[in-house]
Coordinates of C-alpha atoms (C1' of nucleotides) in Angstrom, one line a residue:
Chain A
M12 CA 120.5 113.9 91.8
A13 CA 118.9 114.1 95.6
E14 CA 120.6 115.4 98.2
R15 CA 118.0 114.3 100.4
E16 CA 119.8 111.6 103.5
V17 CA 118.4 108.4 102.8
D18 CA 118.5 106.5 106.4
R19 CA 118.0 102.6 105.5
S20 CA 118.0 101.5 108.5
V21 CA 114.6 102.4 108.6
S22 CA 111.7 102.0 105.9
Q23 CA 110.7 105.4 105.1
T24 CA 106.9 104.5 105.2
V25 CA 108.0 103.2 109.0
K26 CA 109.9 106.7 109.5
A27 CA 107.0 109.3 108.1
Q28 CA 105.0 107.2 110.0
L29 CA 106.2 107.2 113.9
A30 CA 107.5 111.1 112.8
L31 CA 103.6 112.2 112.3
R32 CA 102.7 110.2 115.5
D33 CA 104.8 112.9 117.2
Q34 CA 104.2 116.0 115.6
L35 CA 100.2 114.9 116.2
L36 CA 100.5 113.6 119.7
S37 CA 102.9 116.9 120.5
G38 CA 100.8 119.0 119.3
A39 CA 102.5 120.7 115.9
L40 CA 99.3 119.8 114.7
R41 CA 95.8 120.5 115.7
P42 CA 92.3 118.7 115.7
G43 CA 90.7 119.5 112.3
E44 CA 93.5 121.4 110.6
R45 CA 94.2 119.8 107.7
I46 CA 97.6 117.8 106.7
S47 CA 99.4 118.8 103.5
E48 CA 101.5 116.4 102.2
L49 CA 104.2 118.4 100.9
Q50 CA 104.1 120.2 104.2
A51 CA 104.5 116.3 105.7
V52 CA 107.4 115.6 102.9
E53 CA 109.6 117.9 104.2
T54 CA 109.7 117.2 108.0
T55 CA 109.4 114.0 107.8
G56 CA 112.6 113.2 105.3
A57 CA 110.8 111.0 102.8
S58 CA 108.6 110.9 99.8
R59 CA 105.1 111.2 98.8
T60 CA 104.7 107.5 98.3
P61 CA 105.7 106.8 102.0
V62 CA 103.9 110.3 103.8
R63 CA 101.0 108.3 101.4
M64 CA 101.2 105.0 103.5
A65 CA 101.8 106.6 106.7
L66 CA 98.8 109.0 106.1
V67 CA 96.5 105.6 105.7
R68 CA 97.7 103.7 108.4
L69 CA 97.4 106.4 111.1
E70 CA 93.8 107.4 109.3
E71 CA 93.0 103.5 110.1
E72 CA 94.1 104.0 113.6
G73 CA 92.3 106.8 114.1
L74 CA 94.0 109.8 114.5
L75 CA 93.4 111.5 110.6
E76 CA 90.3 111.7 108.8
A77 CA 89.8 111.6 105.2
I78 CA 88.9 114.5 104.2
P79 CA 85.9 114.1 101.1
S80 CA 87.7 116.1 98.8
G81 CA 90.3 114.7 99.3
G82 CA 93.3 114.4 101.8
F83 CA 93.5 114.2 105.6
M84 CA 92.9 116.6 108.9
V85 CA 93.2 115.7 112.6
K86 CA 90.5 114.0 114.3
A87 CA 89.0 116.2 116.6
F88 CA 87.7 114.4 119.7
S89 CA 84.7 115.7 122.2
E90 CA 84.7 114.9 125.6
R91 CA 83.1 111.9 125.6
D92 CA 85.0 109.9 122.5
I93 CA 87.7 109.8 125.4
S94 CA 84.7 108.5 128.3
D95 CA 83.8 106.3 126.0
S96 CA 87.3 105.5 124.7
I97 CA 88.2 104.5 128.2
E98 CA 85.4 102.1 128.8
L99 CA 85.9 101.1 125.8
R100 CA 89.4 99.9 126.6
G101 CA 88.2 99.4 130.4
T102 CA 86.2 96.3 128.8
L103 CA 87.8 95.0 126.2
E104 CA 90.5 94.5 129.4
G105 CA 87.6 92.3 131.3
L106 CA 87.5 90.2 128.7
A107 CA 91.0 89.3 128.2
A108 CA 91.2 89.3 132.3
R109 CA 88.6 87.1 132.0
F110 CA 89.7 84.6 129.3
A111 CA 93.3 84.8 131.1
A112 CA 91.4 83.4 134.4
E113 CA 89.2 81.0 132.2
R114 CA 92.0 79.6 130.5
G115 CA 94.2 79.3 133.1
V116 CA 98.0 80.8 134.1
S117 CA 101.0 79.6 135.4
A118 CA 102.2 80.8 138.5
R119 CA 105.3 81.7 136.7
E120 CA 103.2 83.6 133.7
L121 CA 102.0 86.0 136.3
E122 CA 105.6 86.4 137.9
P123 CA 106.7 89.6 135.6
L124 CA 102.9 90.8 136.0
K125 CA 103.3 91.2 140.0
E126 CA 107.1 92.5 140.2
C127 CA 105.3 95.7 138.0
L128 CA 102.9 96.0 140.4
A129 CA 106.0 96.2 143.7
A130 CA 108.4 98.3 141.3
I131 CA 105.2 100.6 141.5
D132 CA 104.9 100.3 145.1
E133 CA 107.6 101.8 145.6
L134 CA 107.6 104.6 143.1
L135 CA 104.4 105.5 144.6
G136 CA 106.5 105.1 148.4
Q137 CA 107.8 108.0 147.3
V138 CA 106.9 111.9 149.3
P139 CA 106.6 113.7 146.3
I140 CA 106.6 111.5 143.9
S141 CA 109.3 113.2 141.5
V142 CA 108.1 113.8 137.6
D143 CA 110.5 111.1 136.7
A144 CA 109.2 108.7 139.0
F145 CA 105.9 109.6 137.6
S146 CA 107.5 108.8 134.2
S147 CA 108.3 105.6 135.1
Y148 CA 105.4 104.8 136.8
V149 CA 103.3 105.1 133.5
A150 CA 106.4 102.8 132.0
L151 CA 105.7 100.6 134.4
N152 CA 102.0 100.4 134.3
A153 CA 101.4 100.0 130.2
R154 CA 104.0 97.3 130.4
F155 CA 101.7 95.5 132.9
H156 CA 98.5 96.6 131.1
A157 CA 100.3 95.6 127.4
L158 CA 101.5 91.8 129.8
L159 CA 97.9 91.5 131.7
T160 CA 96.4 91.1 127.9
E161 CA 98.8 88.9 126.7
L162 CA 97.5 86.4 129.5
S163 CA 94.2 86.4 127.3
R164 CA 96.5 84.1 124.6
S165 CA 93.4 85.4 121.9
P166 CA 95.5 86.9 119.3
P167 CA 92.2 88.7 118.2
L168 CA 91.7 90.3 121.7
I169 CA 94.7 91.9 121.6
R170 CA 94.8 93.4 118.5
Q171 CA 92.3 95.2 118.8
I172 CA 93.0 96.0 122.4
D173 CA 96.4 97.4 121.3
R174 CA 93.8 99.7 119.0
A175 CA 91.7 100.9 121.4
S176 CA 94.6 102.6 122.5
A177 CA 96.5 103.9 120.5
L178 CA 94.9 107.7 122.0
P179 CA 95.7 107.0 125.1
F180 CA 99.1 105.5 125.4
A181 CA 101.7 107.1 123.2
S182 CA 101.2 111.1 124.5
P183 CA 105.0 111.9 125.9
S184 CA 103.1 115.7 126.5
G185 CA 100.8 113.6 129.5
F186 CA 103.2 114.2 132.5
V187 CA 103.0 117.9 133.1
M188 CA 99.4 117.2 132.5
A189 CA 98.6 115.1 135.0
Q190 CA 100.4 116.9 137.5
S191 CA 98.6 120.5 137.4
A192 CA 95.4 118.3 136.8
L193 CA 95.2 115.4 139.1
P194 CA 96.9 116.5 142.4
E195 CA 95.5 113.7 143.6
A196 CA 96.9 111.4 141.5
K197 CA 98.5 109.8 143.6
Q198 CA 95.7 108.7 145.9
I199 CA 94.0 107.5 142.4
L200 CA 97.3 105.3 141.5
I201 CA 97.5 103.4 144.8
I202 CA 93.8 102.9 144.2
G203 CA 94.5 101.7 141.0
Q204 CA 96.7 99.4 142.3
E205 CA 94.7 97.9 144.2
H206 CA 92.4 97.2 141.3
H207 CA 95.1 95.1 139.8
R208 CA 95.8 93.2 142.6
V209 CA 92.2 91.5 143.0
A210 CA 92.2 90.8 139.1
I211 CA 95.7 89.1 139.4
D212 CA 94.1 87.8 142.4
A213 CA 91.3 86.5 140.7
I214 CA 93.4 85.3 137.7
E215 CA 95.0 83.1 140.3
N216 CA 92.4 81.6 141.2
R217 CA 90.8 80.9 137.8
E218 CA 87.4 83.4 138.8
G219 CA 86.8 84.6 135.5
A220 CA 83.8 86.6 136.7
R221 CA 85.1 88.6 139.4
A222 CA 88.6 89.6 137.3
E223 CA 86.6 90.3 134.4
A224 CA 84.4 92.6 136.4
V225 CA 87.2 94.5 138.7
M226 CA 88.9 95.9 135.6
R227 CA 85.5 97.1 134.0
E228 CA 85.8 98.8 137.3
H229 CA 88.8 100.0 136.8
A230 CA 87.6 101.5 134.0
R231 CA 84.7 103.3 135.4
L232 CA 86.6 104.3 137.9
A233 CA 89.2 106.3 135.6
V234 CA 85.9 108.3 134.0
R235 CA 84.7 109.6 136.8
N236 CA 88.7 110.9 137.6
L237 CA 88.8 112.4 134.1
R238 CA 85.4 113.9 134.1
L239 CA 86.5 115.5 137.8
A240 CA 90.2 116.5 135.8
L241 CA 88.3 118.4 133.3
R242 CA 85.5 119.6 135.2
N243 CA 88.7 122.1 137.0
R244 CA 89.3 123.2 133.3
T245 CA 87.6 125.9 131.2
H246 CA 88.2 124.8 127.9
L247 CA 89.1 120.9 126.3
D248 CA 91.8 120.9 124.5
L249 CA 92.8 118.0 122.2
L250 CA 96.3 117.0 123.0
P251 CA 96.0 117.8 126.9
A252 CA 92.2 115.6 126.8
L253 CA 94.1 112.4 125.3
A254 CA 97.4 113.0 127.7
L255 CA 94.9 113.0 129.9
I256 CA 93.7 109.4 129.0
K257 CA 96.6 108.3 129.0
T258 CA 97.0 108.4 133.4
A259 CA 93.8 108.3 134.2
T260 CA 93.2 105.0 131.9
D261 CA 96.2 103.6 134.1
Chain B
M30 CA 99.2 105.5 75.6
A31 CA 97.7 104.1 78.7
E32 CA 94.7 101.8 77.1
R33 CA 93.7 100.9 81.1
E34 CA 89.6 101.4 81.2
V35 CA 89.4 104.4 84.0
D36 CA 85.9 104.4 85.8
R37 CA 85.9 108.0 87.6
S38 CA 83.4 107.6 89.2
V39 CA 84.9 105.7 92.6
S40 CA 88.5 106.5 93.3
Q41 CA 91.1 103.5 92.5
T42 CA 92.2 102.5 95.6
V43 CA 88.8 101.7 97.1
K44 CA 87.8 99.9 93.8
A45 CA 91.1 98.2 94.2
Q46 CA 89.9 97.5 98.4
L47 CA 87.2 96.5 97.0
A48 CA 87.6 94.2 94.9
L49 CA 90.5 92.8 96.3
R50 CA 87.9 92.7 99.7
D51 CA 85.9 90.4 97.5
Q52 CA 88.8 87.6 96.4
L53 CA 90.1 87.3 99.4
L54 CA 86.0 86.6 101.3
S55 CA 85.4 84.7 97.8
G56 CA 87.9 81.8 98.7
A57 CA 90.2 83.1 95.9
L58 CA 93.4 83.3 97.4
R59 CA 93.7 81.2 100.2
P60 CA 95.4 81.7 104.2
G61 CA 98.9 82.1 104.1
E62 CA 99.5 82.4 100.1
R63 CA 101.2 85.3 99.3
I64 CA 99.2 88.1 97.5
S65 CA 102.3 89.7 94.8
E66 CA 101.2 93.2 93.9
L67 CA 101.5 92.8 90.3
Q68 CA 98.9 90.2 90.3
A69 CA 96.5 92.4 92.3
V70 CA 97.5 95.5 90.0
E71 CA 96.0 92.8 87.4
T72 CA 93.0 91.8 88.4
T73 CA 91.6 95.3 90.2
G74 CA 92.7 97.0 86.6
A75 CA 94.7 99.8 89.3
S76 CA 97.9 100.3 89.0
R77 CA 100.6 100.0 91.6
T78 CA 99.9 103.1 94.4
P79 CA 95.9 102.8 94.5
V80 CA 96.7 99.1 95.1
R81 CA 98.9 99.1 97.4
M82 CA 97.1 101.7 99.8
A83 CA 94.1 99.0 99.7
L84 CA 96.9 96.2 100.8
V85 CA 97.5 99.0 103.5
R86 CA 94.5 99.2 104.5
L87 CA 93.4 95.5 104.5
E88 CA 96.0 95.1 106.7
E89 CA 94.7 97.1 109.0
E90 CA 91.4 95.7 108.7
G91 CA 93.1 91.9 109.9
L92 CA 92.5 90.5 106.3
L93 CA 96.2 90.3 105.7
E94 CA 99.4 89.7 107.3
A95 CA 102.5 91.7 106.6
I96 CA 106.0 89.8 105.7
P97 CA 108.7 91.0 107.8
S98 CA 111.1 90.3 104.0
G99 CA 108.1 92.8 102.3
G100 CA 104.8 92.7 100.7
F101 CA 101.3 90.9 102.3
M102 CA 99.6 87.4 103.2
V103 CA 96.3 86.8 103.8
K104 CA 95.8 85.9 107.3
A105 CA 95.6 82.5 108.7
F106 CA 92.6 82.3 111.5
S107 CA 92.6 78.9 113.8
E108 CA 88.6 78.0 115.2
R109 CA 89.4 80.4 118.0
D110 CA 90.4 82.8 117.2
I111 CA 87.0 82.7 114.9
S112 CA 85.1 81.5 118.2
D113 CA 87.2 84.6 120.3
S114 CA 86.1 87.1 117.2
I115 CA 82.5 86.9 117.6
E116 CA 82.7 86.7 121.7
L117 CA 84.6 89.9 121.2
R118 CA 82.0 91.8 119.1
G119 CA 79.0 90.4 121.3
T120 CA 80.9 92.5 124.7
L121 CA 80.9 95.9 122.6
E122 CA 77.6 94.8 121.1
G123 CA 77.0 94.5 124.8
L124 CA 78.4 98.0 125.5
A125 CA 77.0 99.4 122.6
A126 CA 73.3 98.5 123.9
R127 CA 74.4 99.1 127.8
F128 CA 74.9 103.1 126.0
A129 CA 71.5 102.9 124.6
A130 CA 69.9 102.5 127.7
E131 CA 71.8 104.6 129.4
R132 CA 72.1 107.5 127.4
G133 CA 68.0 107.3 126.6
V134 CA 66.9 106.5 123.3
S135 CA 63.4 107.9 121.4
A136 CA 60.5 105.7 120.5
R137 CA 61.3 106.9 117.4
E138 CA 64.7 105.6 116.7
L139 CA 63.8 102.3 118.5
E140 CA 60.7 102.0 115.7
P141 CA 62.9 101.0 112.4
L142 CA 64.6 98.2 114.6
K143 CA 61.5 96.6 115.3
E144 CA 60.1 96.9 112.2
C145 CA 63.6 94.4 111.3
L146 CA 62.6 92.7 113.8
A147 CA 59.0 91.7 112.5
A148 CA 60.5 91.7 109.1
I149 CA 62.5 88.7 110.1
D150 CA 59.7 87.0 111.6
E151 CA 58.0 86.9 108.8
L152 CA 61.1 85.5 106.8
L153 CA 61.1 82.6 109.5
G154 CA 57.8 82.2 109.4
Q155 CA 58.2 80.4 106.2
V156 CA 58.5 76.8 106.4
P157 CA 61.2 75.6 104.9
I158 CA 62.8 78.7 104.8
S159 CA 64.5 79.2 101.1
V160 CA 67.9 80.7 100.1
D161 CA 66.7 83.7 99.0
A162 CA 65.0 84.1 102.6
F163 CA 68.3 83.9 104.2
S164 CA 70.1 85.6 102.5
S165 CA 67.4 88.5 103.2
Y166 CA 67.6 87.0 106.7
V167 CA 71.2 88.2 107.1
A168 CA 70.7 91.2 105.8
L169 CA 67.9 92.2 107.5
N170 CA 70.2 90.9 110.4
A171 CA 73.2 92.9 109.5
R172 CA 71.4 96.0 109.3
F173 CA 69.8 95.1 113.3
H174 CA 73.6 95.7 114.4
A175 CA 74.0 98.0 112.3
L176 CA 71.5 99.9 113.3
L177 CA 71.6 98.8 117.4
T178 CA 75.3 100.2 117.4
E179 CA 74.2 103.0 116.0
L180 CA 72.7 103.9 119.2
S181 CA 75.1 104.0 121.4
R182 CA 75.9 107.8 120.2
S183 CA 79.6 106.5 120.5
P184 CA 81.5 106.9 117.7
P185 CA 84.5 106.0 118.6
L186 CA 82.6 102.2 119.8
I187 CA 80.9 102.4 116.6
R188 CA 84.3 102.4 115.1
Q189 CA 85.1 99.4 117.1
I190 CA 82.7 97.2 115.7
D191 CA 82.9 97.9 113.0
R192 CA 86.6 96.6 112.8
A193 CA 85.5 93.8 115.1
S194 CA 83.5 92.9 112.6
A195 CA 85.5 92.8 109.5
L196 CA 85.7 89.4 109.4
P197 CA 82.6 88.5 110.0
F198 CA 80.3 90.3 107.5
A199 CA 80.2 90.4 104.4
S200 CA 80.7 86.9 103.2
P201 CA 79.0 85.7 99.7
S202 CA 79.4 82.5 100.4
G203 CA 78.2 82.0 104.3
F204 CA 74.6 81.2 103.0
V205 CA 75.6 77.7 101.5
M206 CA 77.8 77.4 104.3
A207 CA 75.0 77.4 106.9
Q208 CA 72.6 75.8 105.0
S209 CA 75.5 72.8 105.0
A210 CA 76.7 73.2 108.5
L211 CA 73.7 74.0 110.3
P212 CA 70.4 72.2 109.3
E213 CA 69.2 73.3 112.8
A214 CA 69.7 76.7 112.2
K215 CA 66.1 78.3 112.3
Q216 CA 65.7 77.1 115.4
I217 CA 68.9 78.9 116.2
L218 CA 67.5 82.0 114.5
I219 CA 64.1 81.9 116.4
I220 CA 66.0 81.8 119.7
G221 CA 67.8 85.0 118.2
Q222 CA 65.1 86.9 117.7
E223 CA 64.3 86.9 121.3
H224 CA 67.1 88.0 122.0
H225 CA 67.7 90.5 120.6
R226 CA 63.8 91.1 121.7
V227 CA 64.8 91.3 125.6
A228 CA 67.7 94.1 124.6
I229 CA 65.3 96.3 122.7
D230 CA 62.5 96.0 125.6
A231 CA 65.8 96.2 127.9
I232 CA 66.8 99.6 125.5
E233 CA 63.1 101.3 126.3
N234 CA 63.0 100.7 130.3
R235 CA 66.6 102.1 130.4
E236 CA 67.9 99.1 131.9
G237 CA 71.9 99.2 131.0
A238 CA 73.0 95.8 133.1
R239 CA 69.9 93.8 130.8
A240 CA 70.5 95.1 128.0
E241 CA 74.5 94.1 128.2
A242 CA 73.6 90.7 129.6
V243 CA 71.3 89.8 126.6
M244 CA 73.8 90.5 124.1
R245 CA 76.4 89.2 125.6
E246 CA 74.6 85.7 126.0
H247 CA 73.5 86.2 122.5
A248 CA 77.4 86.0 121.3
R249 CA 77.6 83.2 124.0
L250 CA 75.1 80.7 122.3
A251 CA 76.4 82.1 119.0
V252 CA 80.0 80.1 119.8
R253 CA 78.4 77.6 121.3
N254 CA 76.4 77.1 117.4
L255 CA 79.7 77.7 115.7
R256 CA 81.4 74.7 118.3
L257 CA 78.7 72.6 117.5
A258 CA 78.7 73.6 113.6
L259 CA 82.3 73.1 113.3
R260 CA 82.8 69.3 115.1
N261 CA 80.2 68.2 111.9
R262 CA 83.2 69.1 110.0
T263 CA 87.1 67.2 109.5
H264 CA 88.6 70.2 108.0
L265 CA 89.0 73.9 109.3
D266 CA 88.8 75.9 106.6
L267 CA 89.4 79.1 106.7
L268 CA 87.0 80.6 104.4
P269 CA 84.3 78.6 105.6
A270 CA 85.1 79.5 108.3
L271 CA 85.0 83.5 108.0
A272 CA 81.6 81.9 106.4
L273 CA 80.3 80.9 109.8
I274 CA 81.5 84.3 111.7
K275 CA 78.7 85.6 110.3
T276 CA 75.4 83.8 110.3
A277 CA 76.4 82.2 113.5
T278 CA 77.1 85.3 115.5
D279 CA 73.9 86.7 114.3
Chain C
dT5 C1' 79.5 147.8 96.4
dG6 C1' 78.1 143.1 96.0
dA7 C1' 77.8 138.7 94.0
dA8 C1' 79.2 136.0 90.9
dT9 C1' 82.1 133.7 87.7
dA10 C1' 86.1 133.0 84.7
dC11 C1' 91.2 132.5 85.5
dG12 C1' 95.0 130.4 87.1
dT13 C1' 98.0 128.3 91.4
dT14 C1' 98.3 124.2 94.1
dA15 C1' 97.8 119.8 95.8
dT16 C1' 96.2 115.2 95.6
dG17 C1' 95.3 110.9 93.2
dT18 C1' 96.7 108.0 89.7
dA19 C1' 101.1 105.6 87.2
dT20 C1' 105.1 104.8 86.6
dA21 C1' 110.2 104.4 86.3
dC22 C1' 114.7 103.4 89.5
dA23 C1' 116.8 101.0 92.8
dG24 C1' 118.2 97.6 95.8
dT25 C1' 117.0 93.4 97.8
dA26 C1' 115.4 88.8 98.8
dA27 C1' 114.3 83.8 96.3
dC28 C1' 115.3 80.8 93.9
dT29 C1' 118.1 78.2 90.3
dG30 C1' 121.5 76.2 87.8
dG31 C1' 126.3 74.7 88.3
dC32 C1' 130.4 73.6 90.2
dG33 C1' 132.7 70.9 93.5
dA34 C1' 133.4 67.5 97.4
Chain D
dT9 C1' 124.5 62.6 94.7
dC10 C1' 123.8 65.9 98.3
dG11 C1' 125.6 70.9 99.7
dC12 C1' 126.9 75.3 98.8
dC13 C1' 127.9 79.5 96.2
dA14 C1' 127.1 82.3 92.3
dG15 C1' 124.5 84.3 89.5
dT16 C1' 120.1 85.9 87.6
dT17 C1' 115.4 87.1 88.3
dA18 C1' 111.5 88.9 90.0
dC19 C1' 109.5 91.9 93.7
dT20 C1' 109.1 94.9 97.0
dG21 C1' 110.2 100.1 98.2
dT22 C1' 110.6 104.7 96.8
dA23 C1' 110.9 108.2 94.3
dT24 C1' 108.9 111.4 90.8
dA25 C1' 106.0 112.9 86.3
dC26 C1' 102.2 114.4 84.9
dA27 C1' 97.5 114.0 85.4
dT28 C1' 92.9 116.3 87.3
dA29 C1' 89.8 118.7 90.7
dA30 C1' 89.2 121.9 93.9
dC31 C1' 90.0 126.4 96.8
dG32 C1' 91.4 131.0 96.3
dT33 C1' 91.7 135.6 93.9
dA34 C1' 90.4 139.2 90.7
dT35 C1' 88.0 140.9 87.6
dT36 C1' 83.9 142.7 85.8
dC37 C1' 78.2 143.5 85.3
dA38 C1' 74.8 144.2 87.9

DNA sequence: TGAATACGTTATGTATACAGTAACTGGCGA
DNA sequence: TCGCCAGTTACTGTATACATAACGTATTCA
């Protein structure tokens, strides 16, 4: 008789995947550390089969690495890995912006994007920016990027961008980190808003090359900011770094 | 008592994954068709657990699609999906070329690339090109692209390019298709060689922007060729199209 | 005292049993 | 004759049992 509490509203596999990803991004599991299946079974409440499926998915997602002798370990990232990921994502988003511009986008479709920017403007008007406001900003910004990506109308590209964003987004500890590491964050965010505005303008006027260029420039700026932020810290730890991607990319 | 023949030299999961991918790319399974786990168990010789792991991996790879009510189906691709994939891959390779140029590559590292090009030159010298020669060309070209990607020294980028190439490469039926659909294939391949030569030259001289530009131009040419080839066919079928990516991308 | 080997423990890979759900088919009623 | 409902079948999702391989520890020999 299994006294295991079974929640049938979501699949056990999805539940395990979300739980494990949380553990990974929150820092409960450290880079290089081996993940024990049995331990995962206990912490997630699912049985071994769904846990294994979740581990496979997380490996494909890039958060885990298969150990040749068996099992999985938490993947470790270098500083360059992270800045490369930012540039990679920016390049992909640039392509998405170009597709959007070339393929044409109606004014109606651009409306939600503009609303996002306006909402962010309002947040940035606050002095100083509260933690709550910053958290709202992150959500709004993620929404903006998702909407922009959608405008490309290219499922393969959207899919690829999602994959490239797996690390950057969804790290809950990012907010605090951003506060401490990026005191000049606000100025950076304001410049980001400018970039986004140019991108929308370019898409509206069907200038593909300009739309692409500004998104890539945006990413390069993010890389420079990341380097700057990291220089202030002696040790590069995985999770704070992961968290940084999120803020530096946006 | 299991009379199942167990090959312990490779894991059952890998065996199942390879077998299923073969079935997908060879056309044994048609787009939109639901994949039966039990059927896969019989054809691959592995049991359900490894088969399921393989299915999850193939879904992440983009060859399969999860059905909401359960199970997986063979993913279907539109003509635009395919041309977008080519452009996507070209964009990523452009970034790789730029990284290689900016980060510097020794003459020794470029040697194998040049050898590839020379070997391809020799193949293209034949009149007419035999099927065997074409097959060799495909292998050599894949090697060239892989080597170029490696030069970027960026694991995240290399990983992403691998993913973006999952569809393009590894389709065995591509050769025949290429022969029938692209009678002017040879001329196209010769132009491709030119592009690759320029890319190497740019990397050698550390001209990142030029290296990136030529690889992207290369991809755009491939897209045009794909469109041309497809115009000659009334119906776009998944597998021939998949196969075409391989030849058109290279 | 150190190193190597053997044994035991543990965890992963694999197989299979079980349960629940969705789809299909057949029958009945309008 | 068509549509709807119920029963049945088959497949997926989940759990668990079993086998094998790897790792750690202890003991023995040099």
